PDB file of C-alpha atoms and ligand atoms in Angstrom:
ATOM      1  CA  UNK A1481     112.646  93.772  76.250  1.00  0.00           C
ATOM      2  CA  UNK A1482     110.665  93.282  79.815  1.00  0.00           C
ATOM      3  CA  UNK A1483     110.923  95.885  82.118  1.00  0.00           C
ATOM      4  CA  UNK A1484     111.260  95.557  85.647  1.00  0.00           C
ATOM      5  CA  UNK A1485     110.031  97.816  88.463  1.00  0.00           C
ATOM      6  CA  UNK A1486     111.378  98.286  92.017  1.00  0.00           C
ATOM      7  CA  UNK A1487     108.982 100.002  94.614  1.00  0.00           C
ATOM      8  CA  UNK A1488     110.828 100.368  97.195  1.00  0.00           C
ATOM      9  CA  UNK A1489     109.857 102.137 100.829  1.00  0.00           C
ATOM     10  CA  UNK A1490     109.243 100.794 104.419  1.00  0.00           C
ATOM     11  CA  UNK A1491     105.892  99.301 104.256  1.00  0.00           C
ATOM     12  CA  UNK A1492     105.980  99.487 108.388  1.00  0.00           C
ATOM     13  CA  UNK A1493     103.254  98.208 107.619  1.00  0.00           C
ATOM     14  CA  UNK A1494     102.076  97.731 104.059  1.00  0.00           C
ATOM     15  CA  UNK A1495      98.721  99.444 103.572  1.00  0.00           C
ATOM     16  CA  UNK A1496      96.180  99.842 100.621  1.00  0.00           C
ATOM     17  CA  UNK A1497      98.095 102.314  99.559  1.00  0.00           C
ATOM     18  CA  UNK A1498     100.504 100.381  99.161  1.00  0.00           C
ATOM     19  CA  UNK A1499      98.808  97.995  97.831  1.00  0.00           C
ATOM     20  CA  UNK A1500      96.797 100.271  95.393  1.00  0.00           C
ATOM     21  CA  UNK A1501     100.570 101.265  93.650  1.00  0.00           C
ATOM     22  CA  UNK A1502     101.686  97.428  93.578  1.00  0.00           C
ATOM     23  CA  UNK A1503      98.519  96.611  91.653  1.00  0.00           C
ATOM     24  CA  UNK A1504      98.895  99.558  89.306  1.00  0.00           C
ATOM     25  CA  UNK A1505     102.382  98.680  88.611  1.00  0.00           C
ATOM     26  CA  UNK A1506     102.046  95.250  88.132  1.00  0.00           C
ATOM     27  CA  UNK A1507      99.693  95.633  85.358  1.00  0.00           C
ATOM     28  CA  UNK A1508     102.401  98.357  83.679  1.00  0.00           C
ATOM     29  CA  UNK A1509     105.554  96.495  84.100  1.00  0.00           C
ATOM     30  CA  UNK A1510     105.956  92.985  83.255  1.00  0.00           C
ATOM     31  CA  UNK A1511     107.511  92.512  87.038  1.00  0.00           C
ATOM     32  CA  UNK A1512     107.458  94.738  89.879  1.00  0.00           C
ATOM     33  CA  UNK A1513     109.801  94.099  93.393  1.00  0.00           C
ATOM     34  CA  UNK A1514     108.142  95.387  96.182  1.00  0.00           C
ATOM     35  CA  UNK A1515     111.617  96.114  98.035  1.00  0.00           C
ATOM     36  CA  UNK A1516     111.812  96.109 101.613  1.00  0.00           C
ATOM     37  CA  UNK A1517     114.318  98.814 103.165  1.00  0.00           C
ATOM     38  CA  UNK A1518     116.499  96.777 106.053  1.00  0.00           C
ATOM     39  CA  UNK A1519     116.415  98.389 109.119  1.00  0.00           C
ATOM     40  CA  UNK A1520     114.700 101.492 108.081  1.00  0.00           C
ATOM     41  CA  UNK A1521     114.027 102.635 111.535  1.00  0.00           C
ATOM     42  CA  UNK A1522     115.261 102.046 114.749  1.00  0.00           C
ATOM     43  CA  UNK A1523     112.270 100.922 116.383  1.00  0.00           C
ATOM     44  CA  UNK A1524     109.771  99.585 113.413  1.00  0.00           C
ATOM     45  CA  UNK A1525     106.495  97.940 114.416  1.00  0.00           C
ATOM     46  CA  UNK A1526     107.142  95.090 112.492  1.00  0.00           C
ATOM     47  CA  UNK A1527     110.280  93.516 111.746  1.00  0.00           C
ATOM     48  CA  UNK A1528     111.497  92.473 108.275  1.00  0.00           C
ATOM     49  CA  UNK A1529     110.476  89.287 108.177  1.00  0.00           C
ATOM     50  CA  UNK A1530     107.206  90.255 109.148  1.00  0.00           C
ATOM     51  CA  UNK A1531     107.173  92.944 106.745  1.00  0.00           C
ATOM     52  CA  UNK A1532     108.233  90.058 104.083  1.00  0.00           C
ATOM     53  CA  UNK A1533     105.508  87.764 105.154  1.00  0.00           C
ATOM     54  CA  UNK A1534     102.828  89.587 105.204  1.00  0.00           C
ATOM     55  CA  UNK A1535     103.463  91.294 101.481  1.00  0.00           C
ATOM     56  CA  UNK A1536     104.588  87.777  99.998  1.00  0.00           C
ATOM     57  CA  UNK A1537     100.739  86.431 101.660  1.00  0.00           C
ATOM     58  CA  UNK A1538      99.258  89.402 100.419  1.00  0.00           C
ATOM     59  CA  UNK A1539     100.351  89.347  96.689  1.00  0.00           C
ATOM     60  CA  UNK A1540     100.843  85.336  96.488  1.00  0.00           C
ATOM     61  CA  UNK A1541      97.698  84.982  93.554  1.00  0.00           C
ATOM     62  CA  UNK A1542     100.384  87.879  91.677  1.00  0.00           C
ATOM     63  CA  UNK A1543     102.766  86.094  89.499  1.00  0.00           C
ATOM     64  CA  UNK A1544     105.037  88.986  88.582  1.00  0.00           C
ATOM     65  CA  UNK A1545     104.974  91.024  92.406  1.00  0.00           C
ATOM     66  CA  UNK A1546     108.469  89.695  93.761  1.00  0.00           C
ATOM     67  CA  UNK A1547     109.101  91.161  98.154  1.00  0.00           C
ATOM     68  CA  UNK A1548     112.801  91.071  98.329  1.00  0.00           C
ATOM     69  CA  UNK A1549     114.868  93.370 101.001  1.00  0.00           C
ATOM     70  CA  UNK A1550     117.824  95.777 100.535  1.00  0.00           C
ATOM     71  CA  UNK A1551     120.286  97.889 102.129  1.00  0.00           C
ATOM     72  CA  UNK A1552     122.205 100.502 101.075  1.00  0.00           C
ATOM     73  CA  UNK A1553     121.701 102.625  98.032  1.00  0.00           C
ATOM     74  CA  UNK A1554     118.329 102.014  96.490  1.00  0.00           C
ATOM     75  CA  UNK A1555     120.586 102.702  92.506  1.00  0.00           C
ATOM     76  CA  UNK A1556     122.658 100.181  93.563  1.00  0.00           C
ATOM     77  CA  UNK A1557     119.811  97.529  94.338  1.00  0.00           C
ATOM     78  CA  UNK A1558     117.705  98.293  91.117  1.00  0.00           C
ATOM     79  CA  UNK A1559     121.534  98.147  89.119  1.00  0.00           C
ATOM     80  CA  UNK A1560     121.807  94.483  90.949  1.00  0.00           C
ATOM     81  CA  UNK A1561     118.461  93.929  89.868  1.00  0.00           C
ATOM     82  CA  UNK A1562     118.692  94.893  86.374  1.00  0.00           C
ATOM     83  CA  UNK A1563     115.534  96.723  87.178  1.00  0.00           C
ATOM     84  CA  UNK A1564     115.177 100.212  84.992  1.00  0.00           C
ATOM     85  CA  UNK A1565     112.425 101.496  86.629  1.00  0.00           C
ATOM     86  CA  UNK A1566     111.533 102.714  90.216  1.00  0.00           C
ATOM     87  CA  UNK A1567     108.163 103.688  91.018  1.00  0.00           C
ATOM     88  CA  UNK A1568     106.760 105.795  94.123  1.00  0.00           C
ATOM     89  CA  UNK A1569     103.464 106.941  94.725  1.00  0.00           C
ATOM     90  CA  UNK A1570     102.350 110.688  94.701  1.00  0.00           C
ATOM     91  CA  UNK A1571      99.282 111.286  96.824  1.00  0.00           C
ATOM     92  CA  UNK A1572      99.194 114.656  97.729  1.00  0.00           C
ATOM     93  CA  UNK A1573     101.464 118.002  96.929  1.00  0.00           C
ATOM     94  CA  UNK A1574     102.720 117.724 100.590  1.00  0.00           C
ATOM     95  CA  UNK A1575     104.792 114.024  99.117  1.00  0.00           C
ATOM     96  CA  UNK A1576     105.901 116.000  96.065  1.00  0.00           C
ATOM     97  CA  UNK A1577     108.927 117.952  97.823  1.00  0.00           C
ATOM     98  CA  UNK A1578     110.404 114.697  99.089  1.00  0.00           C
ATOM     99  CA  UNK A1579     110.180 112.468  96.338  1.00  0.00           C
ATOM    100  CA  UNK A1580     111.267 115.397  93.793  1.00  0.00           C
ATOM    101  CA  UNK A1581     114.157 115.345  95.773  1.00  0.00           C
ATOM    102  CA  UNK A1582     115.046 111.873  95.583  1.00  0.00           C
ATOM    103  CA  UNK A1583     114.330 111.202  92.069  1.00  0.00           C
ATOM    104  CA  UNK A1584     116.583 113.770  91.215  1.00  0.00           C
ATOM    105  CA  UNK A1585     119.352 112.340  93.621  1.00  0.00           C
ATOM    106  CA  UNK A1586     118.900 108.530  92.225  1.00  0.00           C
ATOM    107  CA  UNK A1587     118.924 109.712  88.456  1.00  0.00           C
ATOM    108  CA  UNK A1588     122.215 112.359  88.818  1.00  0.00           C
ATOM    109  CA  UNK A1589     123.312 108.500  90.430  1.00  0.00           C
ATOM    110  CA  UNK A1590     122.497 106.382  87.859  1.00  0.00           C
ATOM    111  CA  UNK A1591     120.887 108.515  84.991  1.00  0.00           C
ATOM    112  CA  UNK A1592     119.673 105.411  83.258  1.00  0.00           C
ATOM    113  CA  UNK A1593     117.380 104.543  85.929  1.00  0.00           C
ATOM    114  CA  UNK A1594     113.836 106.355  85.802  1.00  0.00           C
ATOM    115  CA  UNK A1595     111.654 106.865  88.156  1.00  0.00           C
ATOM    116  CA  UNK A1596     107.785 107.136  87.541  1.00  0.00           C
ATOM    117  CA  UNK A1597     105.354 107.904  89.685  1.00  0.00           C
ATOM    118  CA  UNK A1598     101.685 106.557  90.097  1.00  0.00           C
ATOM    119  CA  UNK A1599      98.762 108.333  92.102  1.00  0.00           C
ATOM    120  CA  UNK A1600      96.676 105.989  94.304  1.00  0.00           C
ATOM    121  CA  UNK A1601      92.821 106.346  93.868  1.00  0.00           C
ATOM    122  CA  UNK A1602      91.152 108.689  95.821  1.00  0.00           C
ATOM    123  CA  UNK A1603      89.867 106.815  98.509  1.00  0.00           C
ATOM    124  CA  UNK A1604      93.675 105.945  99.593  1.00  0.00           C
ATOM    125  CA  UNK A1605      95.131 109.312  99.070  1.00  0.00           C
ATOM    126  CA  UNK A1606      95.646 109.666 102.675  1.00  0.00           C
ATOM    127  CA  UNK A1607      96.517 106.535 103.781  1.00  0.00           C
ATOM    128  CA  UNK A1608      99.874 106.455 105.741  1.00  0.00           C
ATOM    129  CA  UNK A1609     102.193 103.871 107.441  1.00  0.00           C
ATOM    130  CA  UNK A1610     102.605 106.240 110.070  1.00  0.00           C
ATOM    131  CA  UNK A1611      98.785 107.672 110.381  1.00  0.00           C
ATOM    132  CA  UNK A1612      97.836 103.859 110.405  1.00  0.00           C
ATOM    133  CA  UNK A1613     100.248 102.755 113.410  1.00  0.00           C
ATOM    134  CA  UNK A1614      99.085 106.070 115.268  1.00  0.00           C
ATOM    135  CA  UNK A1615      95.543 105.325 114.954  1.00  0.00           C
ATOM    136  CA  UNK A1616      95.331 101.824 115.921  1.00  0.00           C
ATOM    137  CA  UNK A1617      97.613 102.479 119.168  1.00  0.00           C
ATOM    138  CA  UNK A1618      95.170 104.981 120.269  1.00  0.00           C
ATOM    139  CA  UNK A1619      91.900 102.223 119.926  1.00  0.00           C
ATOM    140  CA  UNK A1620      91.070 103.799 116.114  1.00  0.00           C
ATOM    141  CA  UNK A1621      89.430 102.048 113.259  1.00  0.00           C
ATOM    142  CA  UNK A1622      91.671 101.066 110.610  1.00  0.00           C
ATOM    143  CA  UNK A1623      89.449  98.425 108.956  1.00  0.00           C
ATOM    144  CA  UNK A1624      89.443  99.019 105.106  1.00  0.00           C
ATOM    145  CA  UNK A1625      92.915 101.427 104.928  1.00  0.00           C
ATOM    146  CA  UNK A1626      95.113  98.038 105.264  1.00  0.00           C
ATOM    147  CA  UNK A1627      95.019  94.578 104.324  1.00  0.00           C
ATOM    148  CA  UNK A1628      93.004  92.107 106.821  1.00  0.00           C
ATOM    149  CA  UNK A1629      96.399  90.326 107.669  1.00  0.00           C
ATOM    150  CA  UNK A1630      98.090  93.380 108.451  1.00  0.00           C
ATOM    151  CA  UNK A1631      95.051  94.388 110.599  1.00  0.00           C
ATOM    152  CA  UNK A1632      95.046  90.923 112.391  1.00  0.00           C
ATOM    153  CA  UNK A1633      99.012  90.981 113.100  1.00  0.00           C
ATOM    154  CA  UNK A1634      98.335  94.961 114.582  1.00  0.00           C
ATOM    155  CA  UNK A1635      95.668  93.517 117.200  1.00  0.00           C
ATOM    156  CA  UNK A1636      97.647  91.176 117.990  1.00  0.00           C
ATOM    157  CA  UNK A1637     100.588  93.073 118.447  1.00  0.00           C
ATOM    158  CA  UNK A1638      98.516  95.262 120.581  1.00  0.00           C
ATOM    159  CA  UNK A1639      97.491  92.107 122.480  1.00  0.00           C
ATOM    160  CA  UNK A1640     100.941  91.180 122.907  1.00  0.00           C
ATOM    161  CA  UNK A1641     101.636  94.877 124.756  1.00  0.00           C
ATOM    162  CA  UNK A1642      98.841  94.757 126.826  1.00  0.00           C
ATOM    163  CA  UNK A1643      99.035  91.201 128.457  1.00  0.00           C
ATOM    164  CA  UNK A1644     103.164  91.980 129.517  1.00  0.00           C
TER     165      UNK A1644
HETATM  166  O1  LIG B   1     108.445 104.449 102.159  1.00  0.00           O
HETATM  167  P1  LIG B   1     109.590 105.312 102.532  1.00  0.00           P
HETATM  168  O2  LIG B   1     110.035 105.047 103.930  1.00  0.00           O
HETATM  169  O3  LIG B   1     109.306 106.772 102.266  1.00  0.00           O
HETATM  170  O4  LIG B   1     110.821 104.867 101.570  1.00  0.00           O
HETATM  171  C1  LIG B   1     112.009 105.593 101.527  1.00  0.00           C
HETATM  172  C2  LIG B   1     113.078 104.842 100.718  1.00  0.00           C
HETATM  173  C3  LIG B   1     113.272 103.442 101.262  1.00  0.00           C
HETATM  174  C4  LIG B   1     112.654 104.749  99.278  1.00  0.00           C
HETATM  175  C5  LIG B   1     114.394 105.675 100.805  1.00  0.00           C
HETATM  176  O5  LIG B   1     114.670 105.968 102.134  1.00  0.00           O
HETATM  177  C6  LIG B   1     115.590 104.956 100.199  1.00  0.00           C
HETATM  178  O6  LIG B   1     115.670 104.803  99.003  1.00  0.00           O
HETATM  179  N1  LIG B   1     116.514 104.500 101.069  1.00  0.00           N
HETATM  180  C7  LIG B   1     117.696 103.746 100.650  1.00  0.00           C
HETATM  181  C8  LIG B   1     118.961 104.579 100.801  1.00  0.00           C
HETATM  182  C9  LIG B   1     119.126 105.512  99.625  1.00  0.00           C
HETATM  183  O7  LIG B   1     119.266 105.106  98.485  1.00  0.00           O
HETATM  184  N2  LIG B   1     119.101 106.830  99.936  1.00  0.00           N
HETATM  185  C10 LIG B   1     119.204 107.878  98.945  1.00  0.00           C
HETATM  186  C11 LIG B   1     117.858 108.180  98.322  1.00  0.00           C
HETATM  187  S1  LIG B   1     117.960 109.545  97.236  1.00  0.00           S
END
């Protein structure tokens, strides 16, 4: 039997975090989904085609990374899927809380469907969506924390702001 992953989460925008989990769990599963919450927030950076784009450029030499959306329940998406597994990355104690709560949530849900976590390496432990977006608004470095494509799109997002 294959097994099939579904990391799902934001990725407003994907970073080498990010990345660092896809990698690990595409040499684990057979196939991983990099899932794409819809409308997440109310104002993302990015919207979900971008979000799409840029993951489906960044993994295109990975035969078994899939980028797919969802909405709704994320059970109900891996069920649809025939996916058994969802994975989330764990990179400090602080994340722990959050996800414990979830994972516990999505298995009294759907007890069949595990979820496993994966630690980045240590040079990405504190890498975050939110960090990255707040840092590059205020003129910071974020060369080497997310993928060249996703740095290109931010300046010229940025770009975009400034010249309106
Ligand atoms: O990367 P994020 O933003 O922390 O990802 C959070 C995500 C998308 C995994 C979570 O919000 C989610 O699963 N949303 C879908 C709705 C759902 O199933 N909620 C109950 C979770 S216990």
């Amino acid at each position: 039997m294959s097994t099939l992953a579904v990391y799902p989460g934001s990725f407003d925008p994907l970073t080498n975090g990010h990345v660092d989990i896809i990698s690990r769990g595409a040499r684990l599963f057979d196939r991983i989904i990099v899932a794409m919450l819809m409308n997440a927030e109310k104002s993302p950076l990015f919207t979900t085609a971008e979000r799409v784009e840029i993951a489906r450029a960044v993994f295109k030499d990975q035969p078994n990374v899939e980028v797919d959306t969802f909405d709704g329940l994320l059970v109900d998406y891996v069920e649809r899927r025939r996916a058994q597994v969802i994975v989330r990355g764990l990179r400090a104690v602080s994340d722990f809380e959050y996800e414990f709560q979830m994972a516990l949530m999505n298995q009294r849900l759907k007890p069949e469907i595990e979820t496993v976590f994966m630690m980045p390496a240590e040079q990405n432990t504190y890498i975050s969506s939110r960090l990255i977006k707040e840092v590059f608004a205020l003129g910071g470095r974020v060369h080497g924390l997310v993928p060249d494509m996703v740095e290109a799109r931010l300046r010229d997002k940025l770009a975009a702001k400034t010249t309106r």
